Coordinates of C-alpha atoms and ligand atoms in Angstrom, one line a residue:
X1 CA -53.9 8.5 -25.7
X2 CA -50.9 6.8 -26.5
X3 CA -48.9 10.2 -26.2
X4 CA -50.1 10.2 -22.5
X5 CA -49.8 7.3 -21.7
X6 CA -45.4 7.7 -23.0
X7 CA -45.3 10.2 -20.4
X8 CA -42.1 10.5 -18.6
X9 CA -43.4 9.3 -14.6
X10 CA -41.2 10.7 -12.1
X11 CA -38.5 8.1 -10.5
X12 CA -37.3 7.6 -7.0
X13 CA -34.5 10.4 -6.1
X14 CA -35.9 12.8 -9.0
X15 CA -36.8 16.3 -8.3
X16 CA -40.8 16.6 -8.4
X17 CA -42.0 17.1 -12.3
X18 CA -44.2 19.4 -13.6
X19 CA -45.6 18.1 -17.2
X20 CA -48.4 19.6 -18.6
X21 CA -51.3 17.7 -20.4
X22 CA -50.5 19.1 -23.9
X23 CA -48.3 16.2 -25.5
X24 CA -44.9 17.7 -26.7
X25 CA -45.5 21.3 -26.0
X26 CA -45.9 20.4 -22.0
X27 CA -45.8 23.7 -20.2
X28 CA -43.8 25.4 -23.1
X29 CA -47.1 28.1 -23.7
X30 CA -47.0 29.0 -19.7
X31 CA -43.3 29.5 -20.0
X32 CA -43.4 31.7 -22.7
X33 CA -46.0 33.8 -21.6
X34 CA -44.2 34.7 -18.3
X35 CA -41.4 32.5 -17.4
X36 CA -40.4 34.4 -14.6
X37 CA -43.8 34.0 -13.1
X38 CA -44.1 30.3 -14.4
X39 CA -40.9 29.8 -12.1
X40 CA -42.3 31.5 -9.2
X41 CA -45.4 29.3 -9.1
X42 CA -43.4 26.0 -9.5
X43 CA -41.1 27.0 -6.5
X44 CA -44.6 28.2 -4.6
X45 CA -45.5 24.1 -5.2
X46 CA -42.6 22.1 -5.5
X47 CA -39.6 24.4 -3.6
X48 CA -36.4 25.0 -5.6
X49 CA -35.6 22.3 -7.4
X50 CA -37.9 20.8 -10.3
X51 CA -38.2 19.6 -13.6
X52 CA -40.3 20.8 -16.4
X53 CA -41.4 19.3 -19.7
X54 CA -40.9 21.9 -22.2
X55 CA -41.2 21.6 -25.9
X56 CA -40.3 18.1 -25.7
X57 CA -37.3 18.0 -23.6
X58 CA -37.4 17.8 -19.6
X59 CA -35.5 20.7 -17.9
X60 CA -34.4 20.5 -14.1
X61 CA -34.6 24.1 -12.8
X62 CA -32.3 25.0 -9.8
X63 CA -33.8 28.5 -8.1
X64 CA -31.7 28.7 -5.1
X65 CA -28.7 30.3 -6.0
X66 CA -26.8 28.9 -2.6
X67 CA -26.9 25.4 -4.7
X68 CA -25.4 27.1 -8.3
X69 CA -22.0 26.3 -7.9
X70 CA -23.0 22.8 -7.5
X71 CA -24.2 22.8 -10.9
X72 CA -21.5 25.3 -12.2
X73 CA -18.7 23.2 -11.4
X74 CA -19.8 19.8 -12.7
X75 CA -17.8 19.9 -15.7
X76 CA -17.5 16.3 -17.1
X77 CA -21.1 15.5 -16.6
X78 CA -22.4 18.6 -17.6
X79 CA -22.1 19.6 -20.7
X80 CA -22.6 23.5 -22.2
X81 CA -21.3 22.9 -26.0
X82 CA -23.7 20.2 -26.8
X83 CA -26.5 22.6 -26.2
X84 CA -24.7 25.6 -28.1
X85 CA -23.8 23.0 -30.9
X86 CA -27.8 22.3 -31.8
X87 CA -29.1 25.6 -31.6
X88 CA -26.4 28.3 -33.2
X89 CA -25.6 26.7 -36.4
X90 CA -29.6 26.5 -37.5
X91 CA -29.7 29.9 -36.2
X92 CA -26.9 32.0 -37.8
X93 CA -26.8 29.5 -40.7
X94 CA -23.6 27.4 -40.6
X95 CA -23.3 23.9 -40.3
X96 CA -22.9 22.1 -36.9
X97 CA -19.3 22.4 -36.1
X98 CA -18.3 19.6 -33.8
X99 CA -20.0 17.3 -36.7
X100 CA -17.5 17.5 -40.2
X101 CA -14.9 19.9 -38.8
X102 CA -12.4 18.5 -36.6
X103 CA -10.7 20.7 -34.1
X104 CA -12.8 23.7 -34.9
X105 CA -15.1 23.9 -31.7
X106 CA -11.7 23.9 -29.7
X107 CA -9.8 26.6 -32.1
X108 CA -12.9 28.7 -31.6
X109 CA -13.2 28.4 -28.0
X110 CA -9.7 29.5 -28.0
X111 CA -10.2 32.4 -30.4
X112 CA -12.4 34.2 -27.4
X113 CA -9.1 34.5 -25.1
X114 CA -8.4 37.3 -28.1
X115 CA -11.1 39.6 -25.9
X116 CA -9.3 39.7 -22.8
X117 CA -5.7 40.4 -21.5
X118 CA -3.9 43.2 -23.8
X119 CA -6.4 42.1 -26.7
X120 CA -9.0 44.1 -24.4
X121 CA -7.0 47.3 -23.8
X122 CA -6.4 47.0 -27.9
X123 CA -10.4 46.9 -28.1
X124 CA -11.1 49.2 -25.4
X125 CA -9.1 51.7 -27.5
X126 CA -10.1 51.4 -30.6
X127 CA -14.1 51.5 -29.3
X128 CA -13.3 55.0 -28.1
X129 CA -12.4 55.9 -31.4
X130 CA -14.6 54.3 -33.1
X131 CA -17.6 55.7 -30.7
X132 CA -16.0 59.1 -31.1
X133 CA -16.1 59.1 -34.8
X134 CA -19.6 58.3 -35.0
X135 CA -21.0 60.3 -32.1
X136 CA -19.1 63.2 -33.1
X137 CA -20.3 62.9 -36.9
X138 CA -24.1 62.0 -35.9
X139 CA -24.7 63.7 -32.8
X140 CA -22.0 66.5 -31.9
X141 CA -22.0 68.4 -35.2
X142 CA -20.4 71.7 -34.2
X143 CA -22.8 74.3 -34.4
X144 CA -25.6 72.0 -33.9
X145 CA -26.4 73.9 -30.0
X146 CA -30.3 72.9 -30.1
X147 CA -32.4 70.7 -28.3
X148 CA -32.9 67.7 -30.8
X149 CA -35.4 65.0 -30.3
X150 CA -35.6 61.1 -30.9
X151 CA -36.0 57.4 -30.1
X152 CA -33.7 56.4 -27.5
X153 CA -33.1 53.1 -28.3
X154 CA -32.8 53.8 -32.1
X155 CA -30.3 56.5 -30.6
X156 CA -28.5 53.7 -28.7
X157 CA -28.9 51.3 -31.1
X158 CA -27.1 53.5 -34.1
X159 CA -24.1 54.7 -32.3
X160 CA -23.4 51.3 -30.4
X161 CA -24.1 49.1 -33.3
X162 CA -22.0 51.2 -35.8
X163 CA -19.0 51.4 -33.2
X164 CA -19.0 48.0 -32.4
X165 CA -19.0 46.8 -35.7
X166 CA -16.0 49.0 -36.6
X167 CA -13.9 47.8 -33.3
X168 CA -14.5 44.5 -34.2
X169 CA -14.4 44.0 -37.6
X170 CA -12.9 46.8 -38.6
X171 CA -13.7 50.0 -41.6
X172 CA -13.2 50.6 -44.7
X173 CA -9.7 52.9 -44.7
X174 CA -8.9 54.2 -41.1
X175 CA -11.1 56.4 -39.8
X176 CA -14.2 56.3 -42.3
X177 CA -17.9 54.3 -42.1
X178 CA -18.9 51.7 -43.6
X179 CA -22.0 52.3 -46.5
X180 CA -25.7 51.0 -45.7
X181 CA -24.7 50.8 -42.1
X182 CA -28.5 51.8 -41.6
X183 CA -30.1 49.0 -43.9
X184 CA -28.0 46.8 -42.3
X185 CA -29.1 47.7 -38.6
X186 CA -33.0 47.6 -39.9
X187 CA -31.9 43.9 -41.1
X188 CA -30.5 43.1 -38.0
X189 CA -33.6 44.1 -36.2
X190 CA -35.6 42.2 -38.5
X191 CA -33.4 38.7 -37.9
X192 CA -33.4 39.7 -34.2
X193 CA -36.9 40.1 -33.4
X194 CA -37.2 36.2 -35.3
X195 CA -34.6 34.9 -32.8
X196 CA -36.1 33.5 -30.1
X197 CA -38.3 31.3 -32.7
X198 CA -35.0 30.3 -34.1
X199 CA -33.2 29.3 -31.1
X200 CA -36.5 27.7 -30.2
X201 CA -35.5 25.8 -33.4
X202 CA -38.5 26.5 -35.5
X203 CA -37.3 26.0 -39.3
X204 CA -36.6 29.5 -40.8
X205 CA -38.7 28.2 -43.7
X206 CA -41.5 28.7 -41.9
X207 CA -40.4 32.4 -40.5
X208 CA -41.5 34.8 -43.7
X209 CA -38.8 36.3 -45.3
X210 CA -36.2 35.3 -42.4
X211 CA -34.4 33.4 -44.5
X212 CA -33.5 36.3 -47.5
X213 CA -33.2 38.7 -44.7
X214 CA -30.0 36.5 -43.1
X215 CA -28.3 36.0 -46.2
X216 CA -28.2 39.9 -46.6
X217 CA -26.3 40.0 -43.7
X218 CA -24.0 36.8 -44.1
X219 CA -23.2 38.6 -47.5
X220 CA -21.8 41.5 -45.4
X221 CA -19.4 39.6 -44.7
X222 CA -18.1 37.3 -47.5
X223 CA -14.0 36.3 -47.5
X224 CA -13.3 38.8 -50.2
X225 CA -15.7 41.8 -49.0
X226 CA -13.4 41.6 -45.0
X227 CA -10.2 41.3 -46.4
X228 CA -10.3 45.3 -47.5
X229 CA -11.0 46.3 -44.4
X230 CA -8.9 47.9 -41.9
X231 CA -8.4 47.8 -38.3
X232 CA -9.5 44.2 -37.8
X233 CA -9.4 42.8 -34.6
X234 CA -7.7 40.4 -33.7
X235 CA -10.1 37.8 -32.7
X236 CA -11.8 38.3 -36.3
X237 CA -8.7 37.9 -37.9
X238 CA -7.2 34.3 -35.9
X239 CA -11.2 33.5 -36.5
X240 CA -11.2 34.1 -40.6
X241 CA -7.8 32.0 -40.7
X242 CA -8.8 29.0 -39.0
X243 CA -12.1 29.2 -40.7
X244 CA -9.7 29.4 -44.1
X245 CA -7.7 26.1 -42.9
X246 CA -11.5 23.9 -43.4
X247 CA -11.7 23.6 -46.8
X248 CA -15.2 21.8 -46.8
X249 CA -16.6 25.3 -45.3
X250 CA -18.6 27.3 -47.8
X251 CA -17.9 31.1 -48.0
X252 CA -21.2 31.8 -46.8
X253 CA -20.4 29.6 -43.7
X254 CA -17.7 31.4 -43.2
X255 CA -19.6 34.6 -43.6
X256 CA -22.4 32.9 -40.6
X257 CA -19.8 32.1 -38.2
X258 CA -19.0 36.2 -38.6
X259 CA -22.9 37.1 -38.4
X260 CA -22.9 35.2 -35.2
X261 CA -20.3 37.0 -33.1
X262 CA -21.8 40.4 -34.9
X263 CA -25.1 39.2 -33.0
X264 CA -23.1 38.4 -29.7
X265 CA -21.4 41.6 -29.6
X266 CA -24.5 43.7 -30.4
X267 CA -27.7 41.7 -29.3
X268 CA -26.8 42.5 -25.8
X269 CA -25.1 45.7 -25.7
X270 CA -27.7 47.6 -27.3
X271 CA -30.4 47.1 -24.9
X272 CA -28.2 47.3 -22.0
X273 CA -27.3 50.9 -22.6
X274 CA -30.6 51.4 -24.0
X275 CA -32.0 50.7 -20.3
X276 CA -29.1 52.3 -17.9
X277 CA -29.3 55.6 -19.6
X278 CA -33.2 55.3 -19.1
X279 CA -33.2 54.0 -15.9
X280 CA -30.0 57.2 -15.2
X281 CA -32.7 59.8 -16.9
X282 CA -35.5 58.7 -14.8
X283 CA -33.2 59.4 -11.4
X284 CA -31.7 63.1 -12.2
X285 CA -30.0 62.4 -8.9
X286 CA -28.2 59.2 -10.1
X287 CA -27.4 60.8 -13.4
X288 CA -25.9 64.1 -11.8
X289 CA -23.9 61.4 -9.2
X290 CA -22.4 59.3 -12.6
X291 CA -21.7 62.7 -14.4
X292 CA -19.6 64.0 -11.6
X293 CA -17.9 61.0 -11.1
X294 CA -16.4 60.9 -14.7
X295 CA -16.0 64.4 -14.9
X296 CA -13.5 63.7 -11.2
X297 CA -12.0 60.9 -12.8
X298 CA -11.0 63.3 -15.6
X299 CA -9.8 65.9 -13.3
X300 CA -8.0 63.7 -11.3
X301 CA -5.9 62.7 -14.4
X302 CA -5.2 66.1 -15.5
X303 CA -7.2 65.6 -18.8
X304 CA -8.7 68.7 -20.3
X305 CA -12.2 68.4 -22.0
X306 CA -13.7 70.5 -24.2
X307 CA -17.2 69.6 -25.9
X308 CA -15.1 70.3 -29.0
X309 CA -12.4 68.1 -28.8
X310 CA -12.6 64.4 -28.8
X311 CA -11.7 62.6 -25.7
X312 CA -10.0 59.7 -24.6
X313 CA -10.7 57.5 -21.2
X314 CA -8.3 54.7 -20.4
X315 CA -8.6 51.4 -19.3
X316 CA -7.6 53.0 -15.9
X317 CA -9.7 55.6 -15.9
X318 CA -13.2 53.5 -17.0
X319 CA -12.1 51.2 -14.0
X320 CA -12.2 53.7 -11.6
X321 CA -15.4 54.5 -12.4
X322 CA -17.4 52.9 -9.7
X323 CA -20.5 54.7 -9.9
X324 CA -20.7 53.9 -13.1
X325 CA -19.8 50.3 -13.1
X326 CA -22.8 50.0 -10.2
X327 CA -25.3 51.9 -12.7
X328 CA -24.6 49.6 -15.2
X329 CA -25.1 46.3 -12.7
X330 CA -28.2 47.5 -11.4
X331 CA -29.3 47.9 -15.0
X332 CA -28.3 44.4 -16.0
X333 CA -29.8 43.1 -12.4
X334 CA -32.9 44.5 -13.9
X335 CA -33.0 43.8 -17.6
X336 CA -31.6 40.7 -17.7
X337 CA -32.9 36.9 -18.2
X338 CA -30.6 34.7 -19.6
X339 CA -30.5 31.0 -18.9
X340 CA -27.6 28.8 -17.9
X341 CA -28.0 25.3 -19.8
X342 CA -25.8 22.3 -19.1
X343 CA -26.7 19.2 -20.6
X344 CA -26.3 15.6 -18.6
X345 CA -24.4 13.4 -20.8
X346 CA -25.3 10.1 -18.2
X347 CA -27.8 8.9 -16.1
X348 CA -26.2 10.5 -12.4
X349 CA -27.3 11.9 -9.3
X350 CA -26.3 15.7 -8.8
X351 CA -25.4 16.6 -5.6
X352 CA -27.1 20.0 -4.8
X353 CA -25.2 20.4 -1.2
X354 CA -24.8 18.4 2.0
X355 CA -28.5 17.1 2.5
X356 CA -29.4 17.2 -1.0
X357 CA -29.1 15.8 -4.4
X358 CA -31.3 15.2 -7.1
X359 CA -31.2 12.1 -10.1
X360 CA -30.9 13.5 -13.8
X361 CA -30.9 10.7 -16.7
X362 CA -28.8 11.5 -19.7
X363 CA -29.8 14.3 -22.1
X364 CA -32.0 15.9 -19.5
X365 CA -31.2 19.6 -19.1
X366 CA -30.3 21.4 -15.8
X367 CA -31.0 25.4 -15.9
X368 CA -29.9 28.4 -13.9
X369 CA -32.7 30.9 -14.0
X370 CA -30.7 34.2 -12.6
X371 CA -33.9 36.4 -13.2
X372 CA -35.4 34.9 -10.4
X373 CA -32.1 35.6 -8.1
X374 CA -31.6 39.4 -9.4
X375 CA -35.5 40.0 -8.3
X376 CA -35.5 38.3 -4.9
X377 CA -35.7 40.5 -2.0
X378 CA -34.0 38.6 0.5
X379 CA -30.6 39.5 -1.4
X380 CA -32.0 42.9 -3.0
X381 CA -33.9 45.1 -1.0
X382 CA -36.9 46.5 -3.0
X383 CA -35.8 44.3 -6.1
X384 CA -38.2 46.3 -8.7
X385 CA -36.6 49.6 -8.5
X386 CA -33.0 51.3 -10.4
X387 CA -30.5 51.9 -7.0
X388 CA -27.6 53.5 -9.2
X389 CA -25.3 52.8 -5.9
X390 CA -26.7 49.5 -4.8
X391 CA -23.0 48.1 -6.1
X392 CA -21.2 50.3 -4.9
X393 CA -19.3 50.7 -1.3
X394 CA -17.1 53.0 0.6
X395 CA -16.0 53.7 -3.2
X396 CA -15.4 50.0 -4.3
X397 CA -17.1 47.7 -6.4
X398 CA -19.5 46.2 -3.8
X399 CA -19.6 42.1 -4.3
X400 CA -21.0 41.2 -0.8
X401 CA -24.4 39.7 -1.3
X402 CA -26.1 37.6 1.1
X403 CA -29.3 35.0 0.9
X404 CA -30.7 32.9 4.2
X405 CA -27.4 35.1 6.1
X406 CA -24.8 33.0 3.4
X407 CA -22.7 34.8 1.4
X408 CA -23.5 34.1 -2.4
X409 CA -21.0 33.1 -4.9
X410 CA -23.0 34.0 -7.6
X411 CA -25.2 37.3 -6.8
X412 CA -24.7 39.1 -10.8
X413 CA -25.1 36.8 -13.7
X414 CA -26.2 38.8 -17.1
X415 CA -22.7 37.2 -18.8
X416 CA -23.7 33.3 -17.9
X417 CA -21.6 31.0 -15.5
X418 CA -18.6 28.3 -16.0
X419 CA -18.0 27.0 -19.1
X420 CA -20.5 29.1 -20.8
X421 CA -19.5 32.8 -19.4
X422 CA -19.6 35.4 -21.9
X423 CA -15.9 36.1 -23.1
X424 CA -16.9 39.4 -24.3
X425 CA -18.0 40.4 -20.6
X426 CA -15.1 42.6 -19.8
X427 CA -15.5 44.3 -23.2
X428 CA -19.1 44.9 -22.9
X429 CA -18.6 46.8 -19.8
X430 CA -15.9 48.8 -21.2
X431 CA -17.7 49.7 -23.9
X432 CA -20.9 50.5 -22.0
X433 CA -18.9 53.2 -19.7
X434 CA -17.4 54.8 -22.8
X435 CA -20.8 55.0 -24.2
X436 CA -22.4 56.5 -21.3
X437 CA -19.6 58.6 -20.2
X438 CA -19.8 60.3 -23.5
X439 CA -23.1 60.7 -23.6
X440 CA -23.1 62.3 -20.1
X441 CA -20.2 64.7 -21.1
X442 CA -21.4 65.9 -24.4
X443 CA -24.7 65.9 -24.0
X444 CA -27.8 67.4 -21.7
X445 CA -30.8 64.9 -22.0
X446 CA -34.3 64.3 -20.5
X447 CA -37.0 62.7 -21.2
X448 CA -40.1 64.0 -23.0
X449 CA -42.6 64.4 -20.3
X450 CA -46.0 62.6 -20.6
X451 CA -45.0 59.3 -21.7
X452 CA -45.7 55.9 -19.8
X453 CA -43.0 53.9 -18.4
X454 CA -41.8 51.3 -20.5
X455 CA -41.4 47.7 -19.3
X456 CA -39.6 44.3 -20.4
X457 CA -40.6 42.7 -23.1
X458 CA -40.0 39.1 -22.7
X459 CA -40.2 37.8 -25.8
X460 CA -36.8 37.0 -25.8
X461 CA -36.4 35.3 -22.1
X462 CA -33.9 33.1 -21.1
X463 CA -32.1 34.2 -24.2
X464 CA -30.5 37.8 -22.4
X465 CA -30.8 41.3 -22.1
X466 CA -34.7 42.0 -22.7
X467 CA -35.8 44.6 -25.1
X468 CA -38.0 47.8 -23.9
X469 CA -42.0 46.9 -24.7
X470 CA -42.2 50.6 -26.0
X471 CA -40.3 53.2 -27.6
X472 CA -39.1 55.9 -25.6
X473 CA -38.7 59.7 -27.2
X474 CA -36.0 61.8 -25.2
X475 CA -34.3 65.0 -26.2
X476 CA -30.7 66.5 -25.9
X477 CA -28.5 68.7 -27.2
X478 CA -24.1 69.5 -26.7
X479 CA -23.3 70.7 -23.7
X480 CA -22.2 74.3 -23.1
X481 CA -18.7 74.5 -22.4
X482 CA -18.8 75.9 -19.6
X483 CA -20.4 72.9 -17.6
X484 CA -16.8 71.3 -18.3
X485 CA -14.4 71.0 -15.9
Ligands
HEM1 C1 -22.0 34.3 -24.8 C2 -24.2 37.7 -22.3 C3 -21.7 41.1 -24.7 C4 -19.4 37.6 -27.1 C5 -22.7 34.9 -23.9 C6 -23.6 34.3 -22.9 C7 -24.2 35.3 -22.2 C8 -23.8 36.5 -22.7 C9 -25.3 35.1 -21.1 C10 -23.7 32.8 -22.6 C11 -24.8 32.2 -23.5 C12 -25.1 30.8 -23.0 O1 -25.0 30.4 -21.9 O2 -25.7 30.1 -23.9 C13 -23.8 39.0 -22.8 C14 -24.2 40.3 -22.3 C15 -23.5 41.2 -23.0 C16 -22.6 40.5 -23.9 C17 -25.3 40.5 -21.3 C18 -23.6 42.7 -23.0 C19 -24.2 43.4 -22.1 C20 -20.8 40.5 -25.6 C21 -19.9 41.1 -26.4 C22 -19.2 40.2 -27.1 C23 -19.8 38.9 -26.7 C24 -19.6 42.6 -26.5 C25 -18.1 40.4 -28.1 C26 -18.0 39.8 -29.2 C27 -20.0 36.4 -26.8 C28 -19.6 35.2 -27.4 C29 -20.4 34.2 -26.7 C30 -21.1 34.9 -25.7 C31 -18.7 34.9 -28.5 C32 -20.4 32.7 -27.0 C33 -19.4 32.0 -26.2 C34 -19.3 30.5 -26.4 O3 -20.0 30.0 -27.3 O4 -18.7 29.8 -25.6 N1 -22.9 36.3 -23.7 N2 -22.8 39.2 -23.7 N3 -20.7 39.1 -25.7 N4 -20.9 36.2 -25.7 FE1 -21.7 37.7 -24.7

């Protein structure tokens, strides 16, 4: 009774709260079962601006995205880091770094420009190696000219995870693998599938075996193990020597700090090939379209490919890919459901746009739900289904998207917004085209017939691309040469 009678009441100039009767968990169970539905229902009742009481903390949800950049540039009373501070250290297992360790938030925030500019084209390059080596090893043995079967997201999963790792943290001796790269993927599964409990910061104490199966992976990557390897990007390298320069950190939580940008750079990645080459095999017409458009892009640059010579696509050449590029929005449109968190850090009133505003008191939490933008009709015509073109235009990257007759600002947002945007963005879609564009050179695939379609699973909503609900079996085998150009 007591509990009750503690509840938060809504104050003059607040948005209109939605609380729940269960003390502390508040609407946390409907949210979790379907968030994107919860959302729906609150906008239904309340229109596009509301708070919820979730799991003991209140959460202001903007749904019109004609008000985000409202909340995306609000810098000084909006705050992203304080959020990223309290959940990723329980999670990957380091200690909270803007508490102890002066400087280091900053240095690491720094650290991500080492993704972009020429650091990309470095990256960009090496990933076609590295994807090469392993595709070619696993998948394009010579010889091997039959149809061979398997899951396609364990397909996905093994030659993304494996390349990624190499580009980013580099090999053993140029051009060789890394041992146990298959244990270690299994063990990465099993800390993935536990991380939406973690982020949802329930003690890994009380998540089985969690705990042991972390440490594995932090072990990988121990001072002493990294410094033999080769080909180390940069970013890992400027990151282990300012991690060196704070004495009071612990190998291990050196070794988390790694673990976390291993999860950053393959959490996502995975599943978003995963579902554009399903969503490209379910539409033969939209895979045929993408296949001749990198096979032109090749042509047009003079390249010869054979399916028994490794190939190389430049920075260029993936850019003018725009097929592609729109195969791989609408994919992200359709699998993603990430949430943008700022936290207030004062009592203020947020203005929304001319008419509106709406009060937030200090340490409430103001989220972007993009899920429910990528599935509304008014901007995307027949939302549900895979339009491998629907960003694409008179051969250009399409980025006119309209809501009420207003262009948006924001229209695509699988990488986050402001201050918390994805530095690895520009990566992850280079490394998704070489992916696919290999795959659609080398290889002839379908799907085995008979199986149901898969669908999301959101266990892991608001936290990013969504994993499949089901496996998926597909078949393919090396193309003949003579369907190269
Ligand atoms: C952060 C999405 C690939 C590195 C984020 C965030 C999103 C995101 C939504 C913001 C999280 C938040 O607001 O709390 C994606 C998607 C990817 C992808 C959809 C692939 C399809 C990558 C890759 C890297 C990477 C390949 C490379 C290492 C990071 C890092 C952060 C981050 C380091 C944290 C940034 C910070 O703390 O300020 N990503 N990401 N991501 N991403 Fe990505």
């Amino acid at each position: 009774l007591c509990l009750i009678c503690l509840r938060r009441k809504r104050r003059p100039g607040e948005p209109p709260l939605v609380s729940g009767w269960i003390p502390f968990l508040g609407k946390a169970l409907d949210f979790g079962r379907d968030a994107q539905a919860f959302l729906q229902e609150q906008r239904r009742r309340h229109g596009d601006v509301f708070t919820v009481h979730l799991a003991g903390k209140y959460l202001t949800f903007i749904l019109d995205p004609l008000l985000y950049p409202s909340v995306v540039k609000q810098g000084r009373q909006l705050d992203f880091h304080q959020f990223a501070d309290t959940v990723a250290p329980p999670t990957f297992g380091y200690p909270p770094v803007r508490k102890g360790f002066p400087g280091l938030s900053e240095q690491i925030n720094r650290s991500f420009q080492l993704m972009q500019g020429e650091h990309l084209g470095t990256l960009t390059e090496s990933m076609m190696g590295n994807l090469m080596l392993v595709l070619r090893q696993d998948h394009l043995c010579a010889g091997g000219g039959g149809w061979k079967s398997g899951s396609m997201f364990d397909f996905c999963n093994s030659v993304m995870f494996e390349a990624t790792f190499l580009t980013i943290f580099g090999g053993p001796e140029r051009g060789r693998r890394h041992e146990g790269m298959e244990e270690m993927r299994e063990d990465f599964q099993r800390f993935d599938r536990m991380f939406p409990l973690l982020i949802a910061q329930v003690p890994i104490g009380l998540l089985g075996r969690t705990r042991a199966v972390r440490s594995k992976l932090i072990d990988r990557f121990l001072p002493d193990r990294m410094s033999s390897w080769t080909g180390t990007s940069q970013l890992i390298k400027t990151r282990s020597q300012l991690l060196e320069q704070h004495a009071s950190l612990r190998d291990t939580d050196k070794g988390a700090h790694h673990f976390a940008i291993l999860w950053a750079s393959v959490g996502n990645t995975v599943p978003a090939c995963f579902w554009v080459l399903y969503f490209l095999l379910r539409d033969p017409e939209a895979l045929e379209a993408v296949r001749q458009e990198v096979l032109e892009v090749l042509r047009l640059s003079g390249g010869k490919f054979s399916p028994e010579e490794d190939l190389t696509l430049s920075r260029e050449q993936l850019d003018s890919m725009v097929l592609l590029e729109s195969s791989i929005s609408e994919g992200l449109r359709l699998s993603s459901a990430s949430t943008n968190i700022r936290v207030s850090q004062e009592d203020f009133s947020l203005r929304l746009d001319e008419e509106r505003s709406a009060s937030v008191r200090k340490g409430d939490v103001i989220a972007l739900y993009p899920q429910s933008m990528h599935m509304d009709p008014d901007i995307y015509q027949d939302p549900q289904s895979f339009r491998y073109d629907r960003f694409a235009q008179d051969g250009r990257v399409k980025t006119d998207f309209y809501k009420s007759g207003q262009k948006l600002k924001f229209f695509l947002m699988p990488f986050g917004s402001g201050a918390s945007m994805c530095p690895g963005r520009h990566f992850a879609v280079n490394e998704i085209k070489q992916f696919l564009s290999l795959v659609l050179l080398y290889l002839d695939l379908d799907l085995q017939p008979g199986q149901n379609r898969v669908s999301l699973d959101y266990s892991r909503a608001g936290l990013g691309i969504l994993l499949p609900d089901a496996d998926v079996r597909f078949h393919y085998r090396l193309r003949a040469a003579s369907q190269s150009p």
